[in-house]
Coordinates of C-alpha atoms in Angstrom, one line a residue:
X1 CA -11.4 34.6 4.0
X2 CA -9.0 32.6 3.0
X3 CA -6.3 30.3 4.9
X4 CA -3.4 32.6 5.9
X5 CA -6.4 35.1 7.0
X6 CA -6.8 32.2 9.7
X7 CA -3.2 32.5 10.6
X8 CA -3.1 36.4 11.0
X9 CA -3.8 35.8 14.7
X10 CA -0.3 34.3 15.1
X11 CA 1.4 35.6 12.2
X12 CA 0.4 39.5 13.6
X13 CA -1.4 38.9 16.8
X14 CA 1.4 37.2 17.9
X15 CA 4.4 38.8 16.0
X16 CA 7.0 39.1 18.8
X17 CA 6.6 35.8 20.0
X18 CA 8.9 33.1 19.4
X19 CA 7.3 30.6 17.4
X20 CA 9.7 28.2 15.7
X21 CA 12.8 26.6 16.5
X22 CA 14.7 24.8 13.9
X23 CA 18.5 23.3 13.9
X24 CA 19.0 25.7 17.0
X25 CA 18.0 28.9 16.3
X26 CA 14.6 30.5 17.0
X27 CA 12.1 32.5 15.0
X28 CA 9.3 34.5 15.8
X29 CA 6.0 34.8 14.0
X30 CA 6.8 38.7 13.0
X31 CA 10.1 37.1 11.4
X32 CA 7.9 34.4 9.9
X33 CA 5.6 36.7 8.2
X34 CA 8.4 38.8 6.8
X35 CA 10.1 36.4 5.6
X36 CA 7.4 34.8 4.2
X37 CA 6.6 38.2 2.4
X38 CA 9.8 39.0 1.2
X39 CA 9.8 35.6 -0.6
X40 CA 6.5 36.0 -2.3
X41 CA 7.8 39.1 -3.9
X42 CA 11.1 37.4 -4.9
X43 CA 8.4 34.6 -6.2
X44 CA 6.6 37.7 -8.3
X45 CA 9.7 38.6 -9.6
X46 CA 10.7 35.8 -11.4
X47 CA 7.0 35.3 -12.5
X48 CA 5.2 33.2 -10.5
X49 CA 1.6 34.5 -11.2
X50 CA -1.8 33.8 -9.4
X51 CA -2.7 30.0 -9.9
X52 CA 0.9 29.0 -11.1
X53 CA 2.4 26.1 -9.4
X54 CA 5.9 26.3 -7.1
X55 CA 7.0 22.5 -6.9
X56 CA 9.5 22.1 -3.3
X57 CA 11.8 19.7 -3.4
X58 CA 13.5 19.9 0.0
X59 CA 13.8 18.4 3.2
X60 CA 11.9 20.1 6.5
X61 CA 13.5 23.4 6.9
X62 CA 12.4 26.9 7.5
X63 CA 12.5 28.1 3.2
X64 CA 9.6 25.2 2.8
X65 CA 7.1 27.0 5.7
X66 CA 8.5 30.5 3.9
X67 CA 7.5 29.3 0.6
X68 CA 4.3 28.0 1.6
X69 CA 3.2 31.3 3.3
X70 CA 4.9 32.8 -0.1
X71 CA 2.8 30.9 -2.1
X72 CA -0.4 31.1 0.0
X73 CA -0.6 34.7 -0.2
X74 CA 0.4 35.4 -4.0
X75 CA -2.5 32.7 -4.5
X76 CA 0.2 30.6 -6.4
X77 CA -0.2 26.4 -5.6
X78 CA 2.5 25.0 -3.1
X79 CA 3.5 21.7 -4.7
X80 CA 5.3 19.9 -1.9
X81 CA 7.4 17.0 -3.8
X82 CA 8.5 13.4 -1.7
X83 CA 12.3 14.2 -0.8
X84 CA 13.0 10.4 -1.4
X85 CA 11.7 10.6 -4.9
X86 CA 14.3 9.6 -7.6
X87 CA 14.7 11.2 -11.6
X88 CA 11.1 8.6 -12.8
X89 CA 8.9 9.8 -9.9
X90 CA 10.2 13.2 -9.9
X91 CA 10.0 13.9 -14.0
X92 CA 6.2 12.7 -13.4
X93 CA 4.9 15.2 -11.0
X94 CA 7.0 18.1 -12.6
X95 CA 5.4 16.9 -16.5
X96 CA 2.1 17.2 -14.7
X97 CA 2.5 20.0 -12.1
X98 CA 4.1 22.1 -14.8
X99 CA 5.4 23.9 -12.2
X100 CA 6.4 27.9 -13.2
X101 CA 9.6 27.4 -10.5
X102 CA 10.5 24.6 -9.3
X103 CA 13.0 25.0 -6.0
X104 CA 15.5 22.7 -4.8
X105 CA 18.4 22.0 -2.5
X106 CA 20.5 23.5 -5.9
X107 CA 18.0 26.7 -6.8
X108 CA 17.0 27.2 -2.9
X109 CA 20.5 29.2 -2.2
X110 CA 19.7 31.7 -5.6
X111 CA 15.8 32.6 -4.1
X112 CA 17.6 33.7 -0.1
X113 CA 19.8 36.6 -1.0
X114 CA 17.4 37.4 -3.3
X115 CA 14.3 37.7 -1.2
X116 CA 16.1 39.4 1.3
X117 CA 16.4 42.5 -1.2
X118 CA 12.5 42.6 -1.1
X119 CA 10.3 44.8 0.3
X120 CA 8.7 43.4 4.2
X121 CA 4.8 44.5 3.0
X122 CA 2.4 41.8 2.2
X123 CA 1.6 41.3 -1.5
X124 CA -1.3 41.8 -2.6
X125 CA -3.8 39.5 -4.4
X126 CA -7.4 38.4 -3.7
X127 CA -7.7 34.5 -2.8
X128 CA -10.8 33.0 -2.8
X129 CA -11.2 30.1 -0.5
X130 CA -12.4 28.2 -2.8
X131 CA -9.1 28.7 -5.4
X132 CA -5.9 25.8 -5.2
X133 CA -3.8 26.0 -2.5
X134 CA -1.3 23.2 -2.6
X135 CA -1.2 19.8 -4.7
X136 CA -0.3 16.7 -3.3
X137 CA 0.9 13.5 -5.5
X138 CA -0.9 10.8 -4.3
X139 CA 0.0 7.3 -4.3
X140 CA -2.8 5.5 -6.2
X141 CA -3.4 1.7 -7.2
X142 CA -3.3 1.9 -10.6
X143 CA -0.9 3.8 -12.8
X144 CA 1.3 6.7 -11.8
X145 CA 0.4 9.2 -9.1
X146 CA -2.2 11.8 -9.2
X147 CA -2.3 15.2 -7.7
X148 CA -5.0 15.7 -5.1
X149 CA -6.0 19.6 -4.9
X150 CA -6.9 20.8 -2.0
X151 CA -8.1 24.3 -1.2
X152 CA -7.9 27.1 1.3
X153 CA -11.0 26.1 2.7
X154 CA -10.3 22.8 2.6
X155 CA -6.8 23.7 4.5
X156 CA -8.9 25.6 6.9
X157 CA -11.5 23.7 7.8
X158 CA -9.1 20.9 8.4
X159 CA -6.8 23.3 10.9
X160 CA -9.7 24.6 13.1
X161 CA -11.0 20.7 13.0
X162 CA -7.6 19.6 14.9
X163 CA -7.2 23.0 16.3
X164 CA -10.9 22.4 17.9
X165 CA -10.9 18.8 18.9
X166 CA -7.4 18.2 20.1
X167 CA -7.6 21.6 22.4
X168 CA -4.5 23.2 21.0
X169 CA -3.5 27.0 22.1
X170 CA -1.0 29.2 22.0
X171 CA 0.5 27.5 25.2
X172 CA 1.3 24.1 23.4
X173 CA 4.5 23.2 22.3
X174 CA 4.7 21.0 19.1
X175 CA 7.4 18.6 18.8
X176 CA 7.1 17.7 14.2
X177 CA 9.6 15.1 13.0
X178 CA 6.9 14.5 10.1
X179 CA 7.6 15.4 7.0
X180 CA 6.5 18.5 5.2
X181 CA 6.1 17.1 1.8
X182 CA 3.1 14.8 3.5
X183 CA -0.7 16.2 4.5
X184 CA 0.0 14.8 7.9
X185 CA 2.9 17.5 8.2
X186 CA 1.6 20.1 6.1
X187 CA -1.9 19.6 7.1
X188 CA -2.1 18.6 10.1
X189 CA 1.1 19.8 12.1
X190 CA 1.9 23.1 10.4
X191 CA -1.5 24.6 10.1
X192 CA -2.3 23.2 13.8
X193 CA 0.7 25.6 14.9
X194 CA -0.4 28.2 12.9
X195 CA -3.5 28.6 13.6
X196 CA -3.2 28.3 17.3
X197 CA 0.1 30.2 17.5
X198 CA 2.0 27.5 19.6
X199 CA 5.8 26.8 20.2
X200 CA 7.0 24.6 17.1
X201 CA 10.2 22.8 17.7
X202 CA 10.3 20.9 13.8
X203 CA 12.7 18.2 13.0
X204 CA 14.5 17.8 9.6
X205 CA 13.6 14.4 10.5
X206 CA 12.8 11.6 12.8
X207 CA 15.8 9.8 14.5
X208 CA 15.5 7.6 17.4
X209 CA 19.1 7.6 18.0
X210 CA 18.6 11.6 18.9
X211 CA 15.3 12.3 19.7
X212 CA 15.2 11.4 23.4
X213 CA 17.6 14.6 23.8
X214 CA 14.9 16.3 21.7
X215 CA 11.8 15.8 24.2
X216 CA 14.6 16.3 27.4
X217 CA 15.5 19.9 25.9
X218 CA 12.4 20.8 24.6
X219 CA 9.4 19.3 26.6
X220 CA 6.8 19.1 24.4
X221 CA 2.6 19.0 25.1
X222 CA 1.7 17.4 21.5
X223 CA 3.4 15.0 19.5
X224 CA 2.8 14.1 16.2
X225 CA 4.1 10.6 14.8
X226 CA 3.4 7.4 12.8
X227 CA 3.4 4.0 14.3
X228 CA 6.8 3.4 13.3
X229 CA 8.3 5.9 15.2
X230 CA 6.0 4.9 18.3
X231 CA 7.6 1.5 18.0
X232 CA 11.0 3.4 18.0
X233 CA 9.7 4.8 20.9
X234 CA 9.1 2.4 23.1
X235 CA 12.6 1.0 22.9
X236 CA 13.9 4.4 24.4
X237 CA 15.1 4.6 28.3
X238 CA 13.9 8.4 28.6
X239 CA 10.7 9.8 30.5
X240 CA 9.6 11.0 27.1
X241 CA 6.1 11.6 28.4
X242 CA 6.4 14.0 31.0
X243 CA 4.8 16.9 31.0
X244 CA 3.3 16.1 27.5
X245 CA -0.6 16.3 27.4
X246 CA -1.2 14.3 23.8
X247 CA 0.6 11.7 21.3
X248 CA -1.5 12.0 18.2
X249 CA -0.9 8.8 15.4
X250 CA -1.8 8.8 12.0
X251 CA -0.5 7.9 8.7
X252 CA -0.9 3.7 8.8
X253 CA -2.7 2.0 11.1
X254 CA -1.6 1.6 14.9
X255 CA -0.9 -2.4 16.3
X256 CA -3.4 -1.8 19.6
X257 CA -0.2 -3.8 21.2
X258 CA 1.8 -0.8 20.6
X259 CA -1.1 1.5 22.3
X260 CA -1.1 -0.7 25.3
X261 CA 2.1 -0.8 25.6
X262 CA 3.0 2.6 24.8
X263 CA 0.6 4.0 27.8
X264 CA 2.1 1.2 30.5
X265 CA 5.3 2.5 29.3
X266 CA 5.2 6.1 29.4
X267 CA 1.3 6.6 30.9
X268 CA 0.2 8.4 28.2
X269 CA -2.5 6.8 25.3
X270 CA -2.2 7.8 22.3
X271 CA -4.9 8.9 20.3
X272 CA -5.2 7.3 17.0
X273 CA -6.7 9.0 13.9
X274 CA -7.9 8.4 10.2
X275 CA -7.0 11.0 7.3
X276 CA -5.8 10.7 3.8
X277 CA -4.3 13.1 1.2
X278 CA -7.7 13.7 -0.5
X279 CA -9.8 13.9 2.5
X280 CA -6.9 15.3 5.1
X281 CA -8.6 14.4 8.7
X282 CA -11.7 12.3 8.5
X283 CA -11.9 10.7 12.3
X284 CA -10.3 11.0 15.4
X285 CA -10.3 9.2 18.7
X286 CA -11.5 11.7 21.3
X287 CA -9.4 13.8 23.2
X288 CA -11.8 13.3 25.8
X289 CA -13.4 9.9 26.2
X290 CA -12.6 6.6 25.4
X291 CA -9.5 6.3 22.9
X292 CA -10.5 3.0 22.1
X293 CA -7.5 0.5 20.6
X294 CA -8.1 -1.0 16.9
X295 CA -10.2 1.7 16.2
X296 CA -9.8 5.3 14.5
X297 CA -12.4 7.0 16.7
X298 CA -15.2 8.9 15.5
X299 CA -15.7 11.3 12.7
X300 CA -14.5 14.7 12.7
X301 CA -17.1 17.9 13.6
X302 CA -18.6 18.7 10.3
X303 CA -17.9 15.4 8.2
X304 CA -19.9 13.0 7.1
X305 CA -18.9 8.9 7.1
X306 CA -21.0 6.5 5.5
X307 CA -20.1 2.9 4.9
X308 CA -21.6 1.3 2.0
X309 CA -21.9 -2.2 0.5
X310 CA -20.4 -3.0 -3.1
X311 CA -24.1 -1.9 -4.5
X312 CA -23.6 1.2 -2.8
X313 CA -26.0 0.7 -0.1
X314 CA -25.3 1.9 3.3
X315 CA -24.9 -1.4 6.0
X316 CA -25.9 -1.2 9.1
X317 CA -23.4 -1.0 12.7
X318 CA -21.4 -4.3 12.6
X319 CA -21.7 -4.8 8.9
X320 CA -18.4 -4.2 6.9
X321 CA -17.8 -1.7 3.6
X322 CA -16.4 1.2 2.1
X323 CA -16.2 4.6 3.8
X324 CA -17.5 7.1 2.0
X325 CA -16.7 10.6 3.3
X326 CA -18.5 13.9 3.0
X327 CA -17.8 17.7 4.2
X328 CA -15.6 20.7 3.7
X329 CA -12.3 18.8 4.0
X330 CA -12.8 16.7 1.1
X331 CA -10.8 18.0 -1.8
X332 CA -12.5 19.3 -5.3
X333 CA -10.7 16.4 -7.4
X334 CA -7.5 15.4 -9.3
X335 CA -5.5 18.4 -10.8
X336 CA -6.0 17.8 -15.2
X337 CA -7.9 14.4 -14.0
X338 CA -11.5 14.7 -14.3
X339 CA -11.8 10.9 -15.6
X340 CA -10.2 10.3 -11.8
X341 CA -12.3 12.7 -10.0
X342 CA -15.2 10.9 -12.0
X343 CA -14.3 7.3 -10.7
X344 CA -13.5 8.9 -7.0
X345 CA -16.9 10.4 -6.4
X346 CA -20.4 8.6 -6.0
X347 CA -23.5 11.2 -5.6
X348 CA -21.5 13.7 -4.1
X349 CA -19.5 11.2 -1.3
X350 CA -15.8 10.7 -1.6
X351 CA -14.9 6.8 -2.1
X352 CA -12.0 6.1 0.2
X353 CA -11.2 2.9 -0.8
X354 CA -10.8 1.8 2.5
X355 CA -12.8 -0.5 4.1
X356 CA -14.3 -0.9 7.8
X357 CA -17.4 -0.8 9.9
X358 CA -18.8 1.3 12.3
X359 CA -19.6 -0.1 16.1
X360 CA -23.0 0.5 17.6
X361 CA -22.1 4.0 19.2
X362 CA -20.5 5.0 16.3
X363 CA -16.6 4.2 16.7
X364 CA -14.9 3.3 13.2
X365 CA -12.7 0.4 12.8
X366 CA -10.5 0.3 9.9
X367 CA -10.6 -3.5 7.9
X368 CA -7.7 -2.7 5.3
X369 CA -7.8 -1.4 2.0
X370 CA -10.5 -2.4 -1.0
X371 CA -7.2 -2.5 -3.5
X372 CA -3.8 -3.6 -2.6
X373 CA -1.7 -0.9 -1.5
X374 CA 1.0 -0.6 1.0
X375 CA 1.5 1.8 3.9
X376 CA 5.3 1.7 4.7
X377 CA 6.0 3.6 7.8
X378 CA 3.3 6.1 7.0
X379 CA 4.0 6.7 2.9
X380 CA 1.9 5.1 0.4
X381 CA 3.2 2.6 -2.2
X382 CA 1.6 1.2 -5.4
X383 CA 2.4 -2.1 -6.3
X384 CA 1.6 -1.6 -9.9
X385 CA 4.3 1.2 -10.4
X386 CA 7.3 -0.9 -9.2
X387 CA 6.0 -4.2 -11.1
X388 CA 6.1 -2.4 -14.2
X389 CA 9.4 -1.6 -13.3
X390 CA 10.4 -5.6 -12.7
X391 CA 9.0 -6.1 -16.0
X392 CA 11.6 -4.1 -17.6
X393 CA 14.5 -5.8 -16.2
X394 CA 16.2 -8.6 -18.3
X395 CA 15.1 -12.1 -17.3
X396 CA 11.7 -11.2 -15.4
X397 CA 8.6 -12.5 -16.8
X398 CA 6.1 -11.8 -14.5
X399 CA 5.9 -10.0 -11.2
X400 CA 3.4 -8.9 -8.5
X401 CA 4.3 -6.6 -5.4
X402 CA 2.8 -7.4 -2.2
X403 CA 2.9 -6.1 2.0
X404 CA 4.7 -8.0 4.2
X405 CA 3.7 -7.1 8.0
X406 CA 6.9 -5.3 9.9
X407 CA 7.1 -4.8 13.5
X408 CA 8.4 -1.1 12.7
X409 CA 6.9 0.1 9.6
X410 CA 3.6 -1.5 9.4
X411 CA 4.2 -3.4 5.9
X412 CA 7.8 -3.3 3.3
X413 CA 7.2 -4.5 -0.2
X414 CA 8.3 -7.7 -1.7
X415 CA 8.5 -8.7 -4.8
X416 CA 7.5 -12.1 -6.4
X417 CA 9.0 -12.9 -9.9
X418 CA 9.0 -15.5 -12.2
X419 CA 12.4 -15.3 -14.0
X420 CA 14.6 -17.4 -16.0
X421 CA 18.5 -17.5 -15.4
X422 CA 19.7 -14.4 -16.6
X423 CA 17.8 -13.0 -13.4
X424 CA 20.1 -11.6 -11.6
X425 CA 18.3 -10.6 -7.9
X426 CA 21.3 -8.3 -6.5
X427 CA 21.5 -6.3 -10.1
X428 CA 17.5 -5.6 -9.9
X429 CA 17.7 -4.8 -6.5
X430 CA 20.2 -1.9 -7.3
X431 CA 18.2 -0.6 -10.0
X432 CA 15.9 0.0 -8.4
X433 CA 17.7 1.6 -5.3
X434 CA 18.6 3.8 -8.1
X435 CA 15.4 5.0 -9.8
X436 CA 13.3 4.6 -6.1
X437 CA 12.4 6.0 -3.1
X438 CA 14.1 3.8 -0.5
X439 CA 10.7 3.0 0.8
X440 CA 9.5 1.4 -2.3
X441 CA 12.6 -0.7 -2.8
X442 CA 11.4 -4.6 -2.5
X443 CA 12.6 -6.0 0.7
X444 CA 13.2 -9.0 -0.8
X445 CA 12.6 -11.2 -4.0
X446 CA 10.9 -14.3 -3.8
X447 CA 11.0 -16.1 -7.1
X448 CA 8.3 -18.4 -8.2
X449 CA 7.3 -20.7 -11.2
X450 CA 4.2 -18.8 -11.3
X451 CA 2.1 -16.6 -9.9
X452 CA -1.6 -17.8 -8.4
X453 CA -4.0 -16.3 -11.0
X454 CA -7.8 -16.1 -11.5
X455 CA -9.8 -17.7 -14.5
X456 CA -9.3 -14.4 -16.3
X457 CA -5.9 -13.8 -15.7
X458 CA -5.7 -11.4 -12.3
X459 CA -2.9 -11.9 -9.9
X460 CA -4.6 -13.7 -6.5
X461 CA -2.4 -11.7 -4.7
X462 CA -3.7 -13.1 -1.3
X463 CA -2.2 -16.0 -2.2
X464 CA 1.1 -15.6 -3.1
X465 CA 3.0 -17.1 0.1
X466 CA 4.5 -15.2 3.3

C-alpha cells in the first residue's frame, strides 16, 4: 500500500461528501479525486515520469492539494517550495530538485484548462511505500538548505499516528491557516483530513484581523497553529473556543504563559507537540491525560526517543542531551546528500539536534537547539546563510546572526556587524528585503567593534549582547 491507498476511504468512501471549503466555495471528496486525476494526466502529458520532481510554488489553494494527489499517484515527488522565498533561495532548491515542471502562480493558469480536457480515471502506476513522495528544503545550520525525503510510508505512518492519538473522524471539522509548503501543513493537517475524511475549512493564510469571523462561521473541533498565532489569539474578543474539542501547537516552542493563559481565556489547553521536517511528528502531549506546560509530551506510538550525552551515551531521567529519534516516521536521508545523511544518523537513530531531557515518567522537555538556529513564528532560519549575505555588502567586515526572544514569533533575527563608514544600515536592510524571505530579514543591526570570539576564532554567539 501506499499513501493515497490510505486516503481511498475519503477520497471514494466518502465521494459525495463535502470535504473542503476554500475562499467560499465547497468541494467534495469525489470532486477532489477527479480533480486530482485529471491533473496527473495533464502532469503525464507534459512528461512528468515516475520519480520526477513537480516543484509548487504557490500559496494554500485548492491546485496545491490537486497536485499533491497528482503527484502521489503518478509516483512523481511533490516538491512544496516556501512562498516567501526570493530569486537566491528559490534558484537553490530548483538547481537541486531539478524539478521536470516546476508550477507557479504564472504556469498554474496553463495546467487548469488543460487538466480539465483529461480523462476522470485514475492513472495508473505501481508506488511502493518505500519510493519518494515529496521533498522538503530544510533549514540547516551550516550552508544552504537540504532536501529532506520523505516517503509514503513515512507520510502514512505519520497520518494514522495523529489520526490515532488526537481521535480525529470524519465528524471533525479542521480549521488550517498553516501553510502547505511546511510538514506541519502538509503532514500533519492535510493528511490528518484525508485520512479521516473530516470537514476542511483551509486558509490561504493566517490573519488575526479576519479570523475571529472564520471560527464564528465555521465552528471548528481541531485547530492547528503555531505559537505566534496563539498569541494573536488571545488578543481577540470572540468565543473562539466553543464547540472546539482540540487546539494542537507545533512548529517553535510554546511560552507555558501562553498555555495558561490561553485555557483561562478561552477554557480549552492546548496540546503542545514536537515534530520536524526529517522526523514529521515525534511527541505529543496526550489527548487524554495531563498536557503538561514546558513540555512536548510523550513520544508518538511506534517511535523511539533516546537522549544521549556528547559521547553518545544514553543519560538517565533528569539528565540533559540530544534526542535521538527512531521508527517509521523518520525519513531515509537528504535527496543527492549522502555525506549529510552520513553526519545525521548515529547506529541507525536520527540526531535531532535538539536538546532536552526526559522527566521520570517519561514526559520530554525541550532545552533549545545543540546549534544556533532560529524558529521565527514556526519557519526555520540559518544564521550562516544571511551572514554570508552581510559579508557581501560594501563596508561589512564581519557579521554573526543571532535570536532575539519576541512576544509573537518566538525569536526575529538580528544582525551584529562590524563595519566601517561606508556602511550604510538602511541600504543593507533593503537588500536584503529584496533577495529574502521577510522572515529572515534582520530585525535590526547592532554594530560592534568586534565580535566575542573563542581562542580559535568561533563567534561566542552567546555573548554577543541583547
Amino acid at each position: 500500500m501506499n499513501l493515497y491507498h490510505l486516503f481511498d476511504h475519503s477520497l471514494i468512501g466518502r465521494a459525495g461528501e463535502v470535504a473542503l471549503e476554500f475562499a467560499g466555495t465547497s468541494y467534495s471528496f469525489g470532486e477532489i479525486e477527479s480533480r486530482s486525476n485529471r491533473l496527473a494526466h495533464a502532469l503525464a502529458r507534459r512528461g512528468v515520469r515516475q520519480g520526477d520532481r513537480v516543484a509548487v510554488y504557490l500559496p494554500n489553494c485548492v491546485e496545491t492539494i490537486d497536485l499533491f494527489l497528482a503527484c502521489a499517484k503518478l509516483g512523481a515527488i511533490f516538491v512544496p517550495v516556501n512562498i516567501l522565498y526570493r530569486e537566491r533561495e528559490l534558484s537553490h532548491i530548483l538547481n537541486d530538485a531539478e524539478p521536470a515542471l516546476f508550477v507557479d502562480a504564472n504556469t498554474l493558469p496553463e495546467l487548469r484548462p488543460e487538466a480539465a480536457e483529461m480523462p476522470d480515471a485514475r492513472p495508473q502506476a505501481f508506488v511502493e511505500g518505500d519510493d519518494p513522495a515529496v521533498i522538503v528544503y530544510t533549514s540547516g545550520t551550516t550552508g544552504t538548505s537540504k532536501g529532506a525525503t520523505l516517503t509514503h510510508n513515512n507520510l502514512a505512518a505519520n497520518a494514522m499516528n495523529i489520526a490515532a492519538a488526537w481521535g480525529f473522524s470524519s465528524t471533525d471539522r479542521l480549521l488550517l491557516p498553516l501553510p502547505l509548503f511546511h510538514v506541519h501543513g502538509l503532514g500533519n493537517g492535510l493528511h490528518a483530513w484525508l485520512l479521516s475524511g473530516c470537514r476542511l475549512r483551509l486558509l490561504e493564510r493566517f490573519d488575526h484581523r479576519t479570523v475571529a469571523q472564520e471560527f464564528s462561521s465555521f465552528r471548528p473541533t481541531v485547530f492547528f497553529g503555531v505559537p505566534a498565532m496563539y498569541v494573536r489569539l488571545l488578543d481577540l474578543d470572540a468565543p473562539i473556543g466553543d464547540g472546539a474539542r482540540l487546539f494542537v501547537c507545533g512548529s517553535a516552542p510554546l511560552a507555558a504563559q501562553t498555555l495558561e493563559d490561553f485555557e483561562k481565556r478561552f477554557g480549552q489547553r492546548i496540546l503542545e507537540r514536537y515534530g520536524m521536517t526529517e522526523a514529521l511528528m515525534i511527541a505529543s502531549n496526550p489527548y487524554f491525560g495531563e498536557r503538561r506546560a514546558g513540555t512536548v509530551g510523550l513520544p508518538m506510538p511506534g517511535v523511539s526517543v533516546e537522549i544521549r550525552d556528547a559521547s553518545g551515551n544514553v543519560v538517565p531521567a533528569g539528565e540533559e542531551g540530544e534526542l535521538y529519534v527512531r521508527g517509521p516516521n523518520v525519513f531515509p536521508g537528504y535527496w543527492r546528500r549522502p555525506d549529510a545523511r552520513a553526519a545525521a544518523f548515529s547506529d541507525g537513530w536520527f540526531r535531532t539536534g535538539d536538546m532536552g531531557v526526559r522527566s521520570p515518567d517519561g514526559y520530554l522537555t525541550l532545552q533549545g537547539r545543540a546549534s544556533d538556529l532560529i524558529i521565527s513564528g514556526g519557519f526555520n532560519i540559518y544564521p550562516r546563510e544571511i551572514e554570508e549575505f552581510l559579508l557581501e555588502q560594501p563596508g561589512v567586515r564581519e557579521a554573526a546572526v543571532a535570536g532575539l526572544e519576541d512576544r509573537v514569533r518566538g525569536e526575529v533575527p538580528v544582525a551584529y556587524v562590524v563595519a566601517d563608514e561606508t556602511f550604510d544600515e538602511a541600504a543593507v536592510e533593503a537588500r536584503c528585503r529584496a533577495v529574502f524571505a521577510s522572515f529572515k530579514v534582520p530585525r535590526k543591526f547592532v554594530r560592534l567593534d568586534s565580535l566575542p570570539r573563542t581562542a580559535l576564532g568561533k563567534v561566542q554567539k552567546r555573548l554577543l549582547p541583547k
